Amino acid sequence: MLDIDIADLKRISELIFQKYNYDFRNYAMSSFKRRVLRIMELKKLTAEALLKKLTDTPTFVNEFLDELTVNVTEMFRDPSFWRIMREEIIPAIMLNHKQFKIWHAGCSSGEEVLSMCIMLKEMGILHDVTIIATDLDVNILEKAKNITYPIKNMELNEKNYIRFQGTSSFKNYYKEENGNAVFDKNLLMNVSFRRHDLVLGDIFNKFDLILCRNVMIYFNQSLQNEVLKKFHESLFKYGYLAIGSKESLIWCDYANRFIVVNNEEKIYKKIKD
Amino acid sequence: MSKYNLNNSYKAVVIGGSAGSFQGMVKILSQLPKGFPLPIIMCLHRLKHVRNGFVEALSIKSVVQVMEPHDKESIKKGAVYLAPANYHMSVELGNHFALSTEEMVNNSRPAIDITLGTSAFVYKDKLVGILLSGANRDGALGMKQIHDRGGLTIVQDPAECMIDTMPRAALAVTKIDHVLKVDQIVEFLKELDKQYR
């Protein structure tokens, strides 16, 4: 069975940082190890051969990044979360601003962005919202812009949509072409996609709502702490932050600058600058 | 006097189970000695999209309240943990959990191989691995990793299992130290508990 020790994993993350300026040094070790093993298996490389390839072949790094980052997601994941968004969080934001801004941080292949757009459209406010969706990986951003997904994923997505109690029929949002579900591009009219690195990148805008669900689970605690500071700075006062249902902020330095709005769905509100 | 030749160096018990494991798991949790000294880390196959109910069902008769840990939550002695729905659950160096939403493994998320394999990596020979009834091969590789790193391996007796695919798969790929019925697993845990008194 393929294996890799921690020393080699550290050599890989150090090399990628020094040579390519991507920082995986503070990623959670268990999942980072699985991702690297997966690449070794896929490309039939030993740890030494992988290090050599990353050193000698700069173009390989994009492929490496694409496989390393976790891009498994579904539309309307946790339907109860989306119901709370529709019934409580978005209306609360709209009490103060008719127009507002949302950041999807670590948007991956875009299913969550698309879910948001469908929900906003059904609420009749898609025009009033500016959405910025970012990811580290340029290849996955292209997928997100295309909003074209394998038709076999639609069964699960539709089930989630029904549990979310959407007001339309899920099938109205896409057309079937060559085994793919091709979603209506108009849904993305107010979305801009851009490459952004949560670890090394700067603050670039202020938002009323940030969604970053199941992204920080791949970071160790010290990196989670740093990223939360960036989210804090990127939120307007009384803006909202949503993380994954089994993530927690309580051990972060900035935890006391937020209050819990919904503990089941892990929605927080910034209350202190 | 112990027929299992135990000692008090173990740091954790990790348990995997799938179809047909629920009753056995409930029995184990309900007869666990009070103040059991080790964390019990469970990965049981479950419906991916039902977040609530399972932990409550397991807790009803359990001596200890079962918890679904948050990402990066510390692992405490005597606590009983269950992998949450639709997340893989790993044990990390530094004695805490890490959750992930990676691809399904063996058609499962949570996958038993991930919880068992990462536990084996962290606890090495200080780990007891138990695999119960189930209908697929998830957990077999994890049991092998536990054995290869010097941990103790136990499977539920296939003759007692509602579906014996899972323990049989483990028996086929690695050395299993003990093949036990659920009542004997309870007895084993009581013996293990005595080592710490």
Coordinates of C-alpha atoms in Angstrom, one line a residue:
Chain A
M1 CA 0.0 0.0 0.0
L2 CA 1.2 3.5 -0.9
D3 CA 2.3 5.6 2.0
I4 CA 4.1 8.9 2.8
D5 CA 5.6 10.1 6.0
I6 CA 5.1 13.5 7.6
A7 CA 8.6 14.6 6.8
D8 CA 7.9 14.2 3.1
L9 CA 4.6 15.9 3.4
K10 CA 6.3 18.9 4.9
R11 CA 8.9 18.9 2.2
I12 CA 6.1 19.0 -0.4
S13 CA 4.3 21.9 1.2
E14 CA 7.6 23.8 1.8
L15 CA 8.5 23.3 -1.9
I16 CA 5.1 24.5 -3.1
F17 CA 5.3 27.5 -0.9
Q18 CA 8.9 28.5 -1.8
K19 CA 8.6 27.8 -5.5
Y20 CA 5.0 28.6 -6.3
N21 CA 3.7 30.8 -3.5
Y22 CA 0.8 28.5 -2.4
D23 CA 0.8 27.9 1.3
F24 CA -0.4 24.5 2.4
R25 CA 1.9 24.5 5.4
N26 CA -0.9 25.0 7.9
Y27 CA -3.4 22.6 6.3
A28 CA -4.8 19.8 8.6
M29 CA -2.4 16.9 8.3
S30 CA -4.9 14.0 8.0
S31 CA -6.7 15.3 4.9
F32 CA -3.6 16.8 3.3
K33 CA -1.9 13.4 3.5
R34 CA -4.9 11.8 1.9
R35 CA -4.9 14.3 -0.9
V36 CA -1.2 13.9 -1.6
L37 CA -1.6 10.1 -1.5
R38 CA -4.5 10.3 -3.9
I39 CA -2.3 12.3 -6.4
M40 CA 0.6 9.8 -6.0
E41 CA -1.8 7.0 -6.8
L42 CA -3.5 8.8 -9.7
K43 CA -0.1 9.8 -11.3
K44 CA 1.7 6.6 -10.3
L45 CA 4.4 8.5 -8.4
T46 CA 6.4 7.8 -5.3
A47 CA 6.9 10.7 -2.8
E48 CA 10.4 11.3 -4.2
A49 CA 9.1 11.3 -7.8
L50 CA 6.3 13.7 -6.9
L51 CA 8.8 16.1 -5.3
K52 CA 11.0 15.9 -8.3
K53 CA 8.1 16.5 -10.7
L54 CA 7.0 19.5 -8.7
T55 CA 10.6 20.8 -8.8
D56 CA 11.2 20.2 -12.5
T57 CA 7.9 20.7 -14.1
P58 CA 6.3 24.1 -13.2
T59 CA 3.2 23.4 -15.3
F60 CA 2.4 20.4 -13.2
V61 CA 1.6 22.5 -10.2
N62 CA -1.9 23.5 -11.5
E63 CA -2.8 19.9 -12.0
F64 CA -1.5 19.2 -8.5
L65 CA -3.5 22.0 -7.1
D66 CA -6.6 20.9 -8.8
E67 CA -6.4 17.4 -7.3
L68 CA -5.2 18.6 -3.9
T69 CA -8.1 21.0 -3.2
V70 CA -11.3 19.2 -2.2
N71 CA -14.0 20.0 -4.8
V72 CA -16.9 17.8 -3.6
T73 CA -20.0 19.7 -3.0
E74 CA -23.7 19.6 -3.6
M75 CA -26.5 22.1 -4.3
F76 CA -28.5 23.1 -1.2
R77 CA -26.3 21.1 1.1
D78 CA -28.1 21.1 4.5
P79 CA -31.5 22.2 3.3
S80 CA -32.3 23.5 6.8
F81 CA -29.4 25.9 6.4
W82 CA -30.9 27.3 3.2
R83 CA -34.4 27.7 4.8
I84 CA -32.8 29.7 7.6
M85 CA -31.0 31.9 5.0
R86 CA -34.3 32.6 3.2
E87 CA -36.5 33.0 6.2
E88 CA -34.2 34.8 8.7
I89 CA -30.8 35.9 7.6
I90 CA -31.5 37.5 4.2
P91 CA -34.7 39.3 5.5
A92 CA -32.6 40.6 8.5
I93 CA -30.0 42.0 6.1
M94 CA -32.7 43.6 4.0
L95 CA -34.1 45.5 7.0
N96 CA -31.1 47.7 6.7
H97 CA -30.0 47.6 3.1
K98 CA -32.1 47.0 0.1
Q99 CA -28.9 46.2 -1.8
F100 CA -26.2 44.1 -0.4
K101 CA -23.0 42.1 -1.0
I102 CA -22.2 38.4 -0.5
W103 CA -18.8 36.7 -0.6
H104 CA -18.6 33.0 -1.3
A105 CA -15.1 32.2 0.0
G106 CA -13.7 28.9 -1.4
C107 CA -16.6 28.5 -3.9
S108 CA -15.1 25.4 -5.6
S109 CA -17.2 24.3 -8.6
G110 CA -20.0 26.8 -7.7
E111 CA -22.9 24.7 -6.5
E112 CA -23.3 26.8 -3.4
V113 CA -23.2 30.1 -5.4
L114 CA -25.8 28.7 -7.8
S115 CA -28.0 27.6 -4.8
M116 CA -27.8 31.1 -3.5
C117 CA -28.8 32.6 -6.8
I118 CA -31.7 30.3 -7.2
M119 CA -32.9 31.2 -3.7
L120 CA -32.5 34.9 -4.3
K121 CA -34.4 34.7 -7.6
E122 CA -37.2 32.9 -5.9
M123 CA -37.2 35.7 -3.3
G124 CA -37.4 38.2 -6.2
I125 CA -34.2 40.0 -5.1
L126 CA -31.6 38.6 -7.4
H127 CA -31.1 42.0 -9.0
D128 CA -30.3 43.6 -5.6
V129 CA -27.4 41.4 -4.6
T130 CA -23.8 41.6 -5.7
I131 CA -22.0 38.3 -5.3
I132 CA -18.3 37.7 -5.4
A133 CA -17.2 34.1 -5.5
T134 CA -13.5 33.2 -5.0
D135 CA -11.3 30.2 -5.0
L136 CA -7.6 29.4 -5.0
D137 CA -7.9 27.1 -8.0
V138 CA -8.4 28.7 -11.4
N139 CA -9.5 25.5 -13.1
I140 CA -12.3 25.0 -10.7
L141 CA -13.4 28.6 -11.2
E142 CA -13.9 27.9 -14.8
K143 CA -16.2 25.0 -13.9
A144 CA -18.1 27.3 -11.5
K145 CA -18.7 29.9 -14.3
N146 CA -20.0 27.2 -16.6
I147 CA -22.6 25.9 -14.1
T148 CA -22.7 22.6 -16.0
Y149 CA -22.8 19.5 -13.9
P150 CA -23.2 15.7 -14.5
I151 CA -26.8 14.8 -14.7
K152 CA -26.3 12.0 -12.2
N153 CA -25.7 14.6 -9.5
M154 CA -29.2 16.1 -10.0
E155 CA -31.0 13.4 -8.1
L156 CA -29.3 14.5 -4.8
N157 CA -29.5 18.2 -5.7
E158 CA -33.2 18.0 -6.4
K159 CA -33.8 16.1 -3.2
N160 CA -32.0 18.8 -1.3
Y161 CA -34.0 21.5 -3.2
I162 CA -37.3 19.8 -2.3
R163 CA -36.3 19.7 1.4
F164 CA -35.4 23.3 1.1
Q165 CA -39.0 23.8 -0.1
G166 CA -38.1 25.8 -3.1
T167 CA -41.0 27.5 -4.8
S168 CA -40.4 26.3 -8.3
S169 CA -39.6 23.0 -9.8
F170 CA -35.9 22.2 -9.7
K171 CA -35.9 21.0 -13.3
N172 CA -36.9 24.4 -14.5
Y173 CA -33.4 25.7 -13.8
Y174 CA -31.5 23.5 -16.2
K175 CA -31.5 21.9 -19.6
E176 CA -30.2 18.4 -20.2
E177 CA -27.4 18.3 -22.8
N178 CA -25.1 15.3 -23.5
G179 CA -25.4 13.8 -20.0
N180 CA -25.0 17.2 -18.3
A181 CA -27.4 19.5 -16.6
V182 CA -26.7 23.0 -18.0
F183 CA -28.0 25.7 -15.8
D184 CA -29.4 29.0 -16.9
K185 CA -26.5 31.5 -17.1
N186 CA -28.8 34.4 -16.3
L187 CA -28.8 33.1 -12.7
L188 CA -25.2 34.3 -12.5
M189 CA -25.9 37.8 -13.8
N190 CA -24.6 39.5 -10.6
V191 CA -21.9 37.1 -9.7
S192 CA -18.2 37.8 -10.4
F193 CA -15.7 35.0 -10.0
R194 CA -12.1 35.7 -9.1
R195 CA -9.0 33.9 -8.0
H196 CA -8.3 34.6 -4.3
D197 CA -6.1 32.9 -1.8
L198 CA -7.6 32.8 1.7
V199 CA -4.3 32.0 3.3
L200 CA -2.0 34.6 1.6
G201 CA -4.5 37.0 0.0
D202 CA -5.5 40.4 1.2
I203 CA -8.8 41.8 2.2
F204 CA -10.4 43.1 -1.0
N205 CA -13.9 44.3 -0.2
K206 CA -16.6 44.6 2.6
F207 CA -19.6 42.3 2.7
D208 CA -23.0 41.9 4.4
L209 CA -22.7 38.1 4.3
I210 CA -19.8 35.7 3.9
L211 CA -20.4 32.0 3.2
C212 CA -17.4 29.7 3.8
R213 CA -18.9 26.3 4.5
N214 CA -16.6 23.3 4.9
V215 CA -13.6 25.1 3.7
M216 CA -11.7 25.9 6.9
I217 CA -12.0 22.2 8.0
Y218 CA -9.0 21.6 5.8
F219 CA -6.9 24.1 7.9
N220 CA -5.3 23.6 11.2
Q221 CA -6.4 25.7 14.2
S222 CA -3.8 28.4 13.9
L223 CA -4.7 29.0 10.2
Q224 CA -8.5 28.9 11.0
N225 CA -7.7 31.7 13.5
E226 CA -5.9 33.8 10.9
V227 CA -8.6 33.4 8.3
L228 CA -11.4 34.3 10.8
K229 CA -9.5 37.6 11.3
K230 CA -9.7 38.2 7.6
F231 CA -13.4 37.4 7.6
H232 CA -14.0 39.8 10.5
E233 CA -12.3 42.6 8.6
S234 CA -14.2 41.8 5.4
L235 CA -17.6 42.1 7.1
F236 CA -19.6 45.2 7.8
K237 CA -20.5 45.6 11.4
Y238 CA -23.6 43.4 12.0
G239 CA -22.7 41.4 8.9
Y240 CA -23.1 37.6 8.9
L241 CA -20.7 34.7 8.6
A242 CA -21.9 31.1 7.8
I243 CA -19.6 28.1 8.2
G244 CA -20.2 24.3 8.0
S245 CA -22.6 22.7 10.4
K246 CA -19.8 20.8 12.2
E247 CA -17.3 23.7 12.2
S248 CA -16.7 25.9 15.2
L249 CA -15.2 29.3 15.9
I250 CA -15.2 29.1 19.7
W251 CA -11.4 28.6 20.1
C252 CA -10.5 31.5 17.8
D253 CA -9.1 34.8 19.1
Y254 CA -11.9 36.8 17.4
A255 CA -14.7 34.6 18.6
N256 CA -16.0 37.2 21.0
R257 CA -16.4 39.7 18.2
F258 CA -19.2 37.5 16.9
I259 CA -22.4 36.2 18.4
V260 CA -24.1 33.0 17.4
V261 CA -27.3 33.6 15.5
N262 CA -28.1 30.0 14.7
N263 CA -26.1 27.3 16.4
E264 CA -27.5 24.3 14.4
E265 CA -26.5 25.9 11.1
K266 CA -23.4 27.8 12.4
I267 CA -24.4 31.3 11.4
Y268 CA -22.6 34.1 13.2
K269 CA -23.0 37.8 13.3
K270 CA -20.2 40.4 13.7
I271 CA -21.0 42.6 16.7
K272 CA -17.6 44.3 17.4
D273 CA -15.1 45.9 15.1
Chain B
M1 CA -6.2 -13.9 34.9
S2 CA -7.4 -12.0 31.8
K3 CA -7.7 -14.3 28.8
Y4 CA -7.1 -11.3 26.5
N5 CA -3.6 -10.5 27.9
L6 CA -4.4 -6.8 28.3
N7 CA -2.5 -4.0 29.9
N8 CA -3.2 -0.3 30.7
S9 CA -1.2 1.2 27.8
Y10 CA -4.2 1.7 25.4
K11 CA -5.3 5.2 24.6
A12 CA -8.5 4.7 22.6
V13 CA -11.1 2.3 21.3
V14 CA -12.3 2.8 17.7
I15 CA -15.4 1.0 16.5
G16 CA -16.8 0.6 12.9
G17 CA -20.2 -0.8 11.9
S18 CA -22.8 -0.7 9.2
A19 CA -25.9 -2.7 8.4
G20 CA -27.0 -4.8 11.4
S21 CA -24.6 -3.1 13.9
F22 CA -27.0 -0.8 15.6
Q23 CA -28.4 -3.2 18.2
G24 CA -24.9 -4.5 19.0
M25 CA -23.6 -1.0 19.4
V26 CA -26.5 0.0 21.7
K27 CA -25.8 -3.1 23.8
I28 CA -22.1 -2.2 24.1
L29 CA -22.8 1.4 25.0
S30 CA -25.4 0.4 27.6
Q31 CA -23.2 -2.1 29.4
L32 CA -20.0 0.0 29.3
P33 CA -18.4 0.1 32.8
K34 CA -19.1 3.5 34.5
G35 CA -16.1 5.7 34.2
F36 CA -14.6 3.8 31.3
P37 CA -11.1 5.3 31.0
L38 CA -10.7 5.6 27.2
P39 CA -12.3 7.6 24.5
I40 CA -14.6 5.5 22.2
I41 CA -14.5 6.7 18.6
M42 CA -17.4 5.3 16.5
C43 CA -17.8 5.5 12.8
L44 CA -21.1 3.9 11.8
H45 CA -22.6 4.1 8.3
R46 CA -25.7 6.3 8.4
L47 CA -28.0 8.2 6.1
K48 CA -26.0 11.0 4.5
H49 CA -28.7 13.6 4.7
V50 CA -30.2 13.0 8.1
R51 CA -28.2 15.1 10.6
N52 CA -30.4 14.5 13.6
G53 CA -31.7 11.5 15.5
F54 CA -28.9 9.0 15.2
V55 CA -26.8 10.3 18.1
E56 CA -30.0 10.6 20.2
A57 CA -31.0 7.0 19.4
L58 CA -27.6 5.7 20.4
S59 CA -27.6 7.8 23.6
I60 CA -30.9 6.6 25.0
K61 CA -29.5 3.5 26.7
S62 CA -25.8 4.5 26.7
V63 CA -24.0 4.9 30.0
V64 CA -22.3 8.0 28.5
Q65 CA -23.9 10.7 26.3
V66 CA -22.7 10.2 22.7
M67 CA -21.4 13.2 20.9
E68 CA -20.8 14.2 17.3
P69 CA -17.6 16.2 17.5
H70 CA -16.9 19.5 15.8
D71 CA -14.0 19.9 13.5
K72 CA -10.7 20.2 15.6
E73 CA -12.5 19.2 18.8
S74 CA -10.1 17.7 21.4
I75 CA -10.5 14.0 22.2
K76 CA -11.3 13.4 25.8
K77 CA -10.8 10.3 28.0
G78 CA -14.1 8.5 28.7
A79 CA -16.1 10.4 26.0
V80 CA -18.0 8.6 23.3
Y81 CA -17.9 10.1 19.8
L82 CA -19.8 9.4 16.6
A83 CA -18.8 10.5 13.1
P84 CA -21.4 13.1 12.0
A85 CA -23.6 12.6 8.9
N86 CA -22.0 13.4 5.6
Y87 CA -18.5 14.1 7.0
H88 CA -15.4 11.9 7.2
M89 CA -14.0 11.9 10.7
S90 CA -10.2 11.6 11.1
V91 CA -8.1 11.6 14.2
E92 CA -5.2 14.1 14.0
L93 CA -1.8 14.2 15.7
G94 CA -2.3 16.4 18.8
N95 CA -5.3 14.3 19.9
H96 CA -8.2 16.0 18.2
F97 CA -10.6 15.3 15.4
A98 CA -10.6 16.7 11.9
L99 CA -13.7 16.5 9.7
S100 CA -13.7 16.6 5.9
T101 CA -16.2 16.5 3.0
E102 CA -13.9 14.7 0.6
E103 CA -15.1 12.1 -1.9
M104 CA -16.9 9.1 -0.6
V105 CA -14.7 6.1 0.3
N106 CA -16.2 2.7 -0.3
N107 CA -19.3 4.5 -1.3
S108 CA -19.5 5.9 2.2
R109 CA -19.2 9.3 4.0
P110 CA -18.3 8.9 6.8
A111 CA -16.0 6.0 5.8
I112 CA -14.9 3.6 8.5
D113 CA -11.5 3.1 6.7
I114 CA -10.7 6.8 7.3
T115 CA -11.6 6.9 11.0
L116 CA -9.8 3.5 11.6
G117 CA -6.7 4.4 9.5
T118 CA -6.1 7.8 11.0
S119 CA -6.6 6.4 14.5
A120 CA -4.1 3.7 13.7
F121 CA -1.6 6.4 12.5
V122 CA -2.0 8.5 15.7
Y123 CA -2.4 5.8 18.4
K124 CA -0.2 3.1 16.8
D125 CA 0.0 0.1 19.2
K126 CA -2.1 1.9 21.8
L127 CA -5.3 1.3 19.9
V128 CA -8.1 -1.3 20.1
G129 CA -10.1 -1.6 16.8
I130 CA -13.5 -3.3 16.7
L131 CA -15.5 -4.0 13.5
L132 CA -19.1 -5.0 13.8
S133 CA -21.8 -6.3 11.3
G134 CA -22.0 -4.7 7.9
A135 CA -22.8 -5.2 4.3
N136 CA -19.7 -3.9 2.5
R137 CA -16.0 -3.9 2.7
D138 CA -15.4 -0.6 4.4
G139 CA -13.3 -1.0 7.5
A140 CA -11.3 -4.0 6.3
L141 CA -8.3 -1.8 5.2
G142 CA -8.6 0.2 8.4
M143 CA -8.4 -2.9 10.5
K144 CA -5.3 -3.9 8.5
Q145 CA -3.7 -0.5 9.3
I146 CA -4.5 -1.0 13.0
H147 CA -2.9 -4.4 13.0
D148 CA 0.2 -3.3 11.0
R149 CA 0.8 -0.5 13.5
G150 CA 0.6 -2.9 16.4
G151 CA -2.9 -2.3 17.6
L152 CA -5.3 -4.9 18.8
T153 CA -8.0 -6.0 16.4
I154 CA -11.5 -7.5 17.1
V155 CA -14.3 -8.4 14.8
Q156 CA -17.9 -9.4 15.7
D157 CA -18.3 -13.1 15.2
P158 CA -19.6 -13.5 11.6
A159 CA -22.0 -16.2 12.9
E160 CA -23.7 -13.6 15.1
C161 CA -23.8 -10.8 12.5
M162 CA -27.0 -9.9 10.7
I163 CA -24.7 -9.3 7.7
D164 CA -21.3 -10.7 7.9
T165 CA -19.6 -9.2 4.8
M166 CA -17.7 -6.5 6.8
P167 CA -16.1 -8.7 9.5
R168 CA -15.3 -11.4 6.9
A169 CA -13.6 -8.8 4.6
A170 CA -11.4 -7.8 7.6
L171 CA -10.6 -11.4 8.4
A172 CA -9.6 -11.9 4.8
V173 CA -7.1 -9.1 4.7
T174 CA -5.4 -9.0 8.1
K175 CA -4.8 -10.8 11.3
I176 CA -7.7 -10.4 13.7
D177 CA -6.7 -11.0 17.3
H178 CA -10.2 -11.9 18.6
V179 CA -13.5 -12.9 17.0
L180 CA -16.1 -12.2 19.6
K181 CA -19.9 -12.0 20.0
V182 CA -21.3 -8.7 21.3
D183 CA -21.6 -10.1 24.8
Q184 CA -18.0 -11.0 24.7
I185 CA -17.0 -7.6 23.4
V186 CA -18.8 -6.1 26.4
E187 CA -16.8 -8.6 28.6
F188 CA -13.6 -7.6 26.9
L189 CA -14.2 -3.9 27.5
K190 CA -14.9 -4.7 31.2
E191 CA -11.6 -6.5 31.4
L192 CA -9.9 -3.6 29.7
D193 CA -11.5 -1.2 32.2
K194 CA -10.1 -3.2 35.1
Q195 CA -6.5 -2.6 33.9
Y196 CA -6.9 1.1 34.7
R197 CA -8.4 0.7 38.2

